[in-house]
Phi, psi and omega in degrees: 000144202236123155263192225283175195264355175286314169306318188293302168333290132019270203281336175278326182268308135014272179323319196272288183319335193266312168309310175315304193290341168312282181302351168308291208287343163281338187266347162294330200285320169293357182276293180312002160298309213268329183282326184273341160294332200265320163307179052195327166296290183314328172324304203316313221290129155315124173302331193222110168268130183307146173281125181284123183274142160297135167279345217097330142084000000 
């Protein structure tokens, strides 16, 4: 039995949206990856750099 070519449209525009939202939902989670290495870096970074005394020399 062949379907109507508006059912085929249909079930193929489905088909995508339901993959677009796949790749939503993965590119938030590598994004909220990549955000929380970059807060965890910036944490490390010392607040305060010691002042460098001259030796003199």
């Amino acid at each position: 039995m062949r379907r109507a070519a508006w059912v085929q449209r249909e079930i193929t525009a489905s088909l995508i949206l339901a993959d677009l939202r796949r790749w939503r939902a993965d590119h938030h989670t590598r994004q909220a990856i990549t955000d929380l290495d970059t807060y965890q870096a910036i944490w490390q970074i010392p607040a305060h750099q010691p002042i460098r005394k001259e030796t003199g020399q």
